[in-house]
mmCIF file of C-alpha atoms in Angstrom:
data_model
loop_
_atom_site.group_PDB
_atom_site.id
_atom_site.type_symbol
_atom_site.label_atom_id
_atom_site.label_comp_id
_atom_site.label_asym_id
_atom_site.label_seq_id
_atom_site.Cartn_x
_atom_site.Cartn_y
_atom_site.Cartn_z
ATOM 1 C CA GLU A 26 -0.035 -0.058 -0.048
ATOM 2 C CA SER A 27 2.942 2.393 0.803
ATOM 3 C CA THR A 28 4.386 1.523 -2.510
ATOM 4 C CA VAL A 29 1.156 2.526 -4.281
ATOM 5 C CA ILE A 30 0.899 5.880 -2.486
ATOM 6 C CA LYS A 31 4.517 6.509 -3.280
ATOM 7 C CA ARG A 32 3.900 5.886 -6.861
ATOM 8 C CA GLU A 33 0.799 8.163 -7.060
ATOM 9 C CA ALA A 34 2.682 10.949 -5.459
ATOM 10 C CA GLU A 35 5.450 10.707 -8.028
ATOM 11 C CA GLN A 36 2.981 10.854 -10.745
ATOM 12 C CA GLU A 37 1.297 13.854 -9.159
ATOM 13 C CA TYR A 38 4.666 15.524 -8.738
ATOM 14 C CA GLU A 39 5.413 14.971 -12.475
ATOM 15 C CA HIS A 40 2.157 16.292 -13.491
ATOM 16 C CA LEU A 41 2.641 19.420 -11.595
ATOM 17 C CA GLU A 42 6.140 19.901 -12.886
ATOM 18 C CA HIS A 43 4.844 19.559 -16.431
ATOM 19 C CA MET A 44 2.078 22.188 -15.794
ATOM 20 C CA ASN A 45 4.620 24.602 -14.550
ATOM 21 C CA GLU A 46 6.757 24.086 -17.557
ATOM 22 C CA THR A 47 3.907 24.601 -19.980
ATOM 23 C CA GLU A 48 3.056 27.960 -18.009
ATOM 24 C CA TYR A 49 6.630 29.214 -18.342
ATOM 25 C CA VAL A 50 6.665 28.491 -21.970
ATOM 26 C CA ASP A 51 3.335 30.281 -22.485
ATOM 27 C CA SER A 52 4.500 33.280 -20.505
ATOM 28 C CA ASP A 53 7.720 33.413 -22.565
ATOM 29 C CA ASP A 54 5.652 33.390 -25.736
ATOM 30 C CA ALA A 55 3.327 36.080 -24.497
ATOM 31 C CA SER A 56 6.323 38.284 -23.392
ATOM 32 C CA SER A 57 7.918 37.870 -26.815
ATOM 33 C CA GLU A 58 4.674 38.802 -28.456
ATOM 34 C CA GLU A 59 4.457 42.009 -26.376
ATOM 35 C CA ILE A 60 8.116 42.849 -27.305
ATOM 36 C CA ASP A 61 7.364 42.435 -30.999
ATOM 37 C CA GLU A 62 4.327 44.541 -30.822
ATOM 38 C CA GLU A 63 6.314 47.297 -28.979
ATOM 39 C CA SER A 64 9.143 47.028 -31.519
ATOM 40 C CA SER A 65 6.595 47.197 -34.417
ATOM 41 C CA GLU A 66 4.940 50.475 -32.993
ATOM 42 C CA LYS A 67 8.314 51.991 -32.514
ATOM 43 C CA ILE A 68 9.344 51.364 -36.096
ATOM 44 C CA ILE A 69 6.124 52.762 -37.383
ATOM 45 C CA ILE A 70 6.497 55.775 -35.359
ATOM 46 C CA LYS A 71 10.092 56.244 -36.561
ATOM 47 C CA GLN A 72 8.829 55.853 -40.162
ATOM 48 C CA GLU A 73 6.146 58.354 -39.811
ATOM 49 C CA ILE A 74 8.648 60.954 -38.366
ATOM 50 C CA MET A 75 11.143 60.383 -41.069
ATOM 51 C CA GLU A 76 8.311 60.777 -43.656
ATOM 52 C CA LYS A 77 7.111 64.090 -42.132
ATOM 53 C CA LEU A 78 10.748 65.285 -41.940
ATOM 54 C CA THR A 79 11.456 64.393 -45.574
ATOM 55 C CA GLN A 80 8.105 66.089 -46.566
ATOM 56 C CA PHE A 81 9.212 69.145 -44.519
ATOM 57 C CA MET A 82 12.635 69.330 -46.198
ATOM 58 C CA VAL A 83 11.157 68.988 -49.743
ATOM 59 C CA SER A 84 8.594 71.728 -48.903
ATOM 60 C CA MET A 85 11.541 73.998 -47.673
ATOM 61 C CA LYS A 86 13.459 73.317 -50.833
ATOM 62 C CA SER A 87 10.625 74.529 -53.012
ATOM 63 C CA GLN A 88 9.737 77.458 -50.909
ATOM 64 C CA TRP A 89 12.790 79.491 -50.279
ATOM 65 C CA LYS A 90 14.191 81.938 -52.800
ATOM 66 C CA VAL A 91 17.076 84.299 -53.015
ATOM 67 C CA ASN A 92 14.965 87.428 -52.438
ATOM 68 C CA ASP A 93 13.542 85.905 -49.270
ATOM 69 C CA PHE A 94 16.874 86.039 -47.574
ATOM 70 C CA ILE A 95 17.538 89.488 -49.014
ATOM 71 C CA ASN A 96 14.141 90.797 -47.667
ATOM 72 C CA ILE A 97 14.900 89.366 -44.187
ATOM 73 C CA GLN A 98 18.225 91.043 -44.027
ATOM 74 C CA LYS A 99 17.183 94.487 -45.372
ATOM 75 C CA GLY A 100 13.752 94.485 -43.591
ATOM 76 C CA GLY A 101 15.563 93.456 -40.322
ATOM 77 C CA THR A 102 18.260 96.219 -40.466
ATOM 78 C CA PHE A 103 16.365 98.871 -38.524
ATOM 79 C CA PHE A 104 15.674 96.403 -35.596
ATOM 80 C CA TYR A 105 19.368 95.233 -35.806
ATOM 81 C CA VAL A 106 20.796 98.644 -35.616
ATOM 82 C CA PHE A 107 18.417 99.926 -32.973
ATOM 83 C CA LEU A 108 19.263 96.741 -30.913
ATOM 84 C CA LEU A 109 23.047 97.536 -31.251
ATOM 85 C CA MET A 110 22.286 101.149 -29.988
ATOM 86 C CA VAL A 111 20.539 99.795 -26.857
ATOM 87 C CA LEU A 112 23.109 97.153 -26.178
ATOM 88 C CA PHE A 113 26.056 99.553 -26.380
ATOM 89 C CA GLN A 114 24.149 102.561 -25.167
ATOM 90 C CA ASN A 115 24.909 104.658 -28.028
ATOM 91 C CA PHE A 116 22.332 107.334 -29.204
ATOM 92 C CA ASN A 117 24.766 109.920 -30.620
ATOM 93 C CA ILE A 118 23.939 111.674 -33.717
ATOM 94 C CA THR A 119 26.086 109.383 -36.018
ATOM 95 C CA ALA A 120 24.205 106.273 -34.806
ATOM 96 C CA CYS A 121 20.896 107.971 -35.177
ATOM 97 C CA VAL A 122 21.561 109.077 -38.707
ATOM 98 C CA TYR A 123 22.878 105.680 -39.639
ATOM 99 C CA LEU A 124 19.736 104.086 -38.176
ATOM 100 C CA SER A 125 17.492 106.573 -40.100
ATOM 101 C CA LEU A 126 19.322 105.963 -43.525
ATOM 102 C CA HIS A 127 19.864 102.302 -43.500
ATOM 103 C CA GLY A 128 16.528 101.408 -41.788
ATOM 104 C CA THR A 129 14.669 103.728 -44.376
ATOM 105 C CA TYR A 130 16.315 101.990 -47.331
ATOM 106 C CA GLY A 131 15.242 98.531 -45.779
ATOM 107 C CA GLY A 132 11.774 99.643 -45.742
ATOM 108 C CA LEU A 133 11.930 101.000 -49.418
ATOM 109 C CA TRP A 134 13.452 97.744 -50.501
ATOM 110 C CA LEU A 135 10.466 95.792 -49.076
ATOM 111 C CA LEU A 136 8.080 98.180 -50.907
ATOM 112 C CA LYS A 137 10.159 97.772 -54.088
ATOM 113 C CA ASP A 138 9.971 94.005 -53.906
ATOM 114 C CA LYS A 139 6.342 94.058 -53.287
ATOM 115 C CA ILE A 140 5.439 96.461 -56.415
ATOM 116 C CA PHE A 141 8.137 95.721 -58.900
ATOM 117 C CA PRO A 142 10.334 92.756 -57.822
ATOM 118 C CA ASP A 143 13.700 92.081 -59.512
ATOM 119 C CA LYS A 144 13.395 88.849 -61.368
ATOM 120 C CA GLN A 145 17.151 87.978 -60.896
ATOM 121 C CA TRP A 146 16.623 87.291 -57.210
ATOM 122 C CA GLU A 147 13.443 85.229 -57.612
ATOM 123 C CA VAL A 148 15.712 82.107 -57.928
ATOM 124 C CA PRO A 149 14.927 79.080 -55.752
ATOM 125 C CA ILE A 150 17.701 78.156 -53.219
ATOM 126 C CA GLU A 151 18.200 75.575 -50.637
ATOM 127 C CA ILE A 152 18.832 76.564 -47.030
ATOM 128 C CA HIS A 153 22.349 75.103 -46.982
ATOM 129 C CA GLN A 154 23.190 76.868 -50.181
ATOM 130 C CA ALA A 155 22.066 80.141 -48.877
ATOM 131 C CA CYS A 156 23.991 79.648 -45.701
ATOM 132 C CA ILE A 157 27.088 79.222 -47.784
ATOM 133 C CA SER A 158 26.607 82.061 -50.424
ATOM 134 C CA ALA A 159 23.905 84.683 -49.771
ATOM 135 C CA VAL A 160 23.690 84.811 -46.005
ATOM 136 C CA PRO A 161 27.502 85.798 -45.346
ATOM 137 C CA VAL A 162 27.377 88.410 -48.072
ATOM 138 C CA LEU A 163 24.142 89.887 -46.603
ATOM 139 C CA LEU A 164 25.459 89.868 -43.046
ATOM 140 C CA SER A 165 28.686 91.479 -44.185
ATOM 141 C CA PHE A 166 26.613 94.731 -44.710
ATOM 142 C CA TRP A 167 25.882 94.700 -40.949
ATOM 143 C CA VAL A 168 29.557 95.114 -39.999
ATOM 144 C CA SER A 169 29.620 98.799 -40.640
ATOM 145 C CA PRO A 170 26.863 99.705 -38.120
ATOM 146 C CA LEU A 171 28.342 97.242 -35.486
ATOM 147 C CA LEU A 172 31.747 99.057 -35.839
ATOM 148 C CA ILE A 173 30.192 102.530 -35.605
ATOM 149 C CA ILE A 174 27.852 101.843 -32.738
ATOM 150 C CA LYS A 175 30.257 99.659 -30.724
ATOM 151 C CA ASN A 176 33.117 102.158 -31.007
ATOM 152 C CA HIS A 177 30.776 105.281 -30.348
ATOM 153 C CA VAL A 178 32.031 106.824 -33.588
ATOM 154 C CA GLN A 179 31.157 110.469 -34.027
ATOM 155 C CA VAL A 180 31.846 112.015 -37.469
ATOM 156 C CA ASP A 181 31.954 115.636 -38.425
ATOM 157 C CA ASN A 182 28.897 117.554 -39.693
ATOM 158 C CA PHE A 183 30.246 117.714 -43.356
ATOM 159 C CA ARG A 184 30.395 113.781 -43.622
ATOM 160 C CA ILE A 185 26.840 113.525 -42.268
ATOM 161 C CA ILE A 186 25.460 116.127 -44.726
ATOM 162 C CA LEU A 187 27.305 114.320 -47.642
ATOM 163 C CA ALA A 188 25.881 110.869 -46.409
ATOM 164 C CA ILE A 189 22.418 112.244 -46.356
ATOM 165 C CA ASN A 190 22.633 113.880 -49.695
ATOM 166 C CA SER A 191 24.149 110.713 -51.353
ATOM 167 C CA HIS A 192 21.547 108.337 -49.765
ATOM 168 C CA THR A 193 18.698 110.392 -50.859
ATOM 169 C CA ILE A 194 19.704 110.886 -54.275
ATOM 170 C CA GLY A 195 20.755 107.196 -54.539
ATOM 171 C CA CYS A 196 17.152 106.161 -53.316
ATOM 172 C CA VAL A 197 15.573 108.277 -56.160
ATOM 173 C CA LEU A 198 17.827 106.868 -58.783
ATOM 174 C CA MET A 199 17.307 103.308 -57.771
ATOM 175 C CA MET A 200 13.656 103.430 -57.169
ATOM 176 C CA ALA A 201 12.704 105.518 -60.269
ATOM 177 C CA SER A 202 14.920 103.695 -62.812
ATOM 178 C CA ASP A 203 13.868 100.163 -61.485
ATOM 179 C CA THR A 204 10.261 101.202 -61.759
ATOM 180 C CA GLN A 205 10.802 102.381 -65.431
ATOM 181 C CA LYS A 206 12.740 99.245 -66.142
ATOM 182 C CA TYR A 207 10.065 96.682 -64.681
ATOM 183 C CA PHE A 208 7.103 98.166 -66.286
ATOM 184 C CA GLN A 209 8.697 98.789 -69.707
ATOM 185 C CA LEU A 210 10.046 95.027 -69.755
ATOM 186 C CA LYS A 211 6.499 93.919 -68.910
ATOM 187 C CA GLU A 212 5.257 95.444 -72.418
ATOM 188 C CA GLY A 213 8.177 93.383 -74.131
ATOM 189 C CA ARG A 214 11.722 92.800 -73.733
ATOM 190 C CA LYS A 215 12.765 95.508 -75.915
ATOM 191 C CA LEU A 216 15.774 97.886 -75.632
ATOM 192 C CA ILE A 217 15.319 100.674 -73.085
ATOM 193 C CA THR A 218 17.052 103.893 -74.420
ATOM 194 C CA ASP A 219 14.878 106.707 -72.938
ATOM 195 C CA GLY A 220 13.997 108.089 -69.590
ATOM 196 C CA TRP A 221 16.508 107.384 -66.755
ATOM 197 C CA PHE A 222 18.423 105.126 -69.103
ATOM 198 C CA ALA A 223 18.925 107.741 -71.834
ATOM 199 C CA THR A 224 22.574 108.647 -70.800
ATOM 200 C CA SER A 225 23.429 105.779 -68.420
ATOM 201 C CA ARG A 226 23.039 101.920 -69.188
ATOM 202 C CA ASN A 227 23.158 101.206 -65.470
ATOM 203 C CA ILE A 228 21.671 104.168 -63.553
ATOM 204 C CA ASN A 229 20.073 101.739 -61.222
ATOM 205 C CA TYR A 230 23.267 100.405 -60.002
ATOM 206 C CA LEU A 231 24.712 103.798 -59.577
ATOM 207 C CA GLY A 232 21.777 104.597 -57.334
ATOM 208 C CA GLU A 233 22.480 101.563 -55.115
ATOM 209 C CA MET A 234 26.117 102.558 -55.010
ATOM 210 C CA MET A 235 25.218 106.010 -53.712
ATOM 211 C CA ILE A 236 22.890 104.369 -51.188
ATOM 212 C CA TYR A 237 25.598 102.056 -49.647
ATOM 213 C CA PHE A 238 28.452 104.630 -49.749
ATOM 214 C CA PRO A 239 27.104 106.611 -46.758
ATOM 215 C CA TYR A 240 26.955 103.340 -44.511
ATOM 216 C CA ALA A 241 30.827 103.212 -44.885
ATOM 217 C CA LEU A 242 31.270 107.049 -44.827
ATOM 218 C CA LEU A 243 29.700 107.303 -41.265
ATOM 219 C CA GLY A 244 32.442 105.021 -39.959
ATOM 220 C CA ASN A 245 36.145 105.233 -39.368
ATOM 221 C CA SER A 246 37.197 101.749 -40.522
ATOM 222 C CA MET A 247 38.308 100.503 -43.852
ATOM 223 C CA TRP A 248 36.415 97.285 -43.502
ATOM 224 C CA PRO A 249 33.105 98.486 -44.804
ATOM 225 C CA TYR A 250 34.810 100.096 -47.858
ATOM 226 C CA MET A 251 36.456 96.884 -48.570
ATOM 227 C CA ILE A 252 33.201 95.003 -48.409
ATOM 228 C CA LEU A 253 31.468 97.495 -50.642
ATOM 229 C CA PHE A 254 34.216 97.482 -53.235
ATOM 230 C CA SER A 255 34.357 93.700 -53.376
ATOM 231 C CA TYR A 256 30.551 93.570 -53.821
ATOM 232 C CA TRP A 257 30.468 96.199 -56.404
ATOM 233 C CA TYR A 258 33.048 94.288 -58.431
ATOM 234 C CA SER A 259 31.886 90.838 -58.072
ATOM 235 C CA VAL A 260 28.210 91.542 -58.529
ATOM 236 C CA PHE A 261 27.584 94.926 -59.946
ATOM 237 C CA TYR A 262 30.251 95.196 -62.421
ATOM 238 C CA ARG A 263 29.782 91.542 -63.722
ATOM 239 C CA ASN A 264 26.055 92.395 -64.115
ATOM 240 C CA MET A 265 26.792 95.412 -66.093
ATOM 241 C CA ILE A 266 29.074 93.500 -68.454
ATOM 242 C CA LYS A 267 26.260 90.788 -68.904
ATOM 243 C CA ASN A 268 23.842 93.713 -69.517
ATOM 244 C CA ASP A 269 26.042 95.134 -72.294
ATOM 245 C CA MET A 270 26.276 91.639 -73.863
ATOM 246 C CA SER A 271 22.499 91.358 -73.944
ATOM 247 C CA ILE A 272 22.154 95.022 -75.309
ATOM 248 C CA LYS A 273 24.567 94.174 -78.215
ATOM 249 C CA ALA A 274 22.212 91.301 -79.250
ATOM 250 C CA LYS A 275 19.298 93.568 -79.650
ATOM 251 C CA GLU A 276 18.431 95.930 -82.565
ATOM 252 C CA GLY A 277 20.078 99.418 -82.168
ATOM 253 C CA GLY A 278 22.055 97.996 -79.160
ATOM 254 C CA LEU A 279 25.517 99.010 -80.576
ATOM 255 C CA GLU A 280 24.432 102.552 -81.340
ATOM 256 C CA TYR A 281 23.040 102.799 -77.821
ATOM 257 C CA ILE A 282 26.235 101.571 -76.146
ATOM 258 C CA LYS A 283 28.146 104.062 -78.368
ATOM 259 C CA ASN A 284 26.116 107.119 -77.194
ATOM 260 C CA THR A 285 25.802 106.193 -73.363
ATOM 261 C CA ASN A 286 28.019 105.555 -70.366
ATOM 262 C CA LEU A 287 28.310 102.384 -68.587
ATOM 263 C CA LEU A 288 27.478 103.957 -65.258
ATOM 264 C CA LEU A 289 27.526 107.744 -64.961
ATOM 265 C CA PRO A 290 24.813 109.668 -66.592
ATOM 266 C CA TYR A 291 26.928 112.506 -67.685
ATOM 267 C CA GLY A 292 30.573 112.863 -68.773
ATOM 268 C CA ASP A 293 32.888 110.755 -70.832
ATOM 269 C CA GLU A 294 33.829 107.470 -69.239
ATOM 270 C CA GLY A 295 36.256 106.731 -72.063
#
């Protein structure tokens, strides 16, 4: 009888052991299924994030143009200069005149871009390309106010008068000539030989040069002059040469070049 009881106990023990092993295997399977589900959810979330990021980058590529960065810099100049004045506690006459001139030009540029934009700046550009090319050039024009305001530069009255005169005449030349050029070209890409362009083929560039010259004139550093001359040569002068090549290809272009100056409206440039 004791042998029978012992054998039944062993059978019961084996049965319980088998049940425990089965439950352990089932729990492992359940845990692995939960892990698989969590991993799948994480993968799906990552894919959605990457897809949205890709869509955002593609939309950014198609949205930005060169004139967007130009407008941000020019439109933000007033606030940038005023912030410098507050940071360095400099509200002398030179700083105020600079703020008035450069800040006003920024507003005029935004108005100009709204009414008669320049087509050459409406070129799509990616952000990383702009950071390498356009942005450094645009920020270089903020060097002059930084030096003037930080160093509390105070120029004589003659330079202030010269700066205001040059800037005012420059704004008139640029705005008026670009207005004529824009609306005449809308009627057809014909040669413009009258009005502001009757004696100068690039009167608009002369206007911009007269605008930017005072920004260097109001300071005591050579750096703004170097920046201006580099930009005038690398951008303005090369555009003037391209413009002459385009003029030569049009009817009456050679005669027009013969009877006008490259830049100055009066006098003989040789």
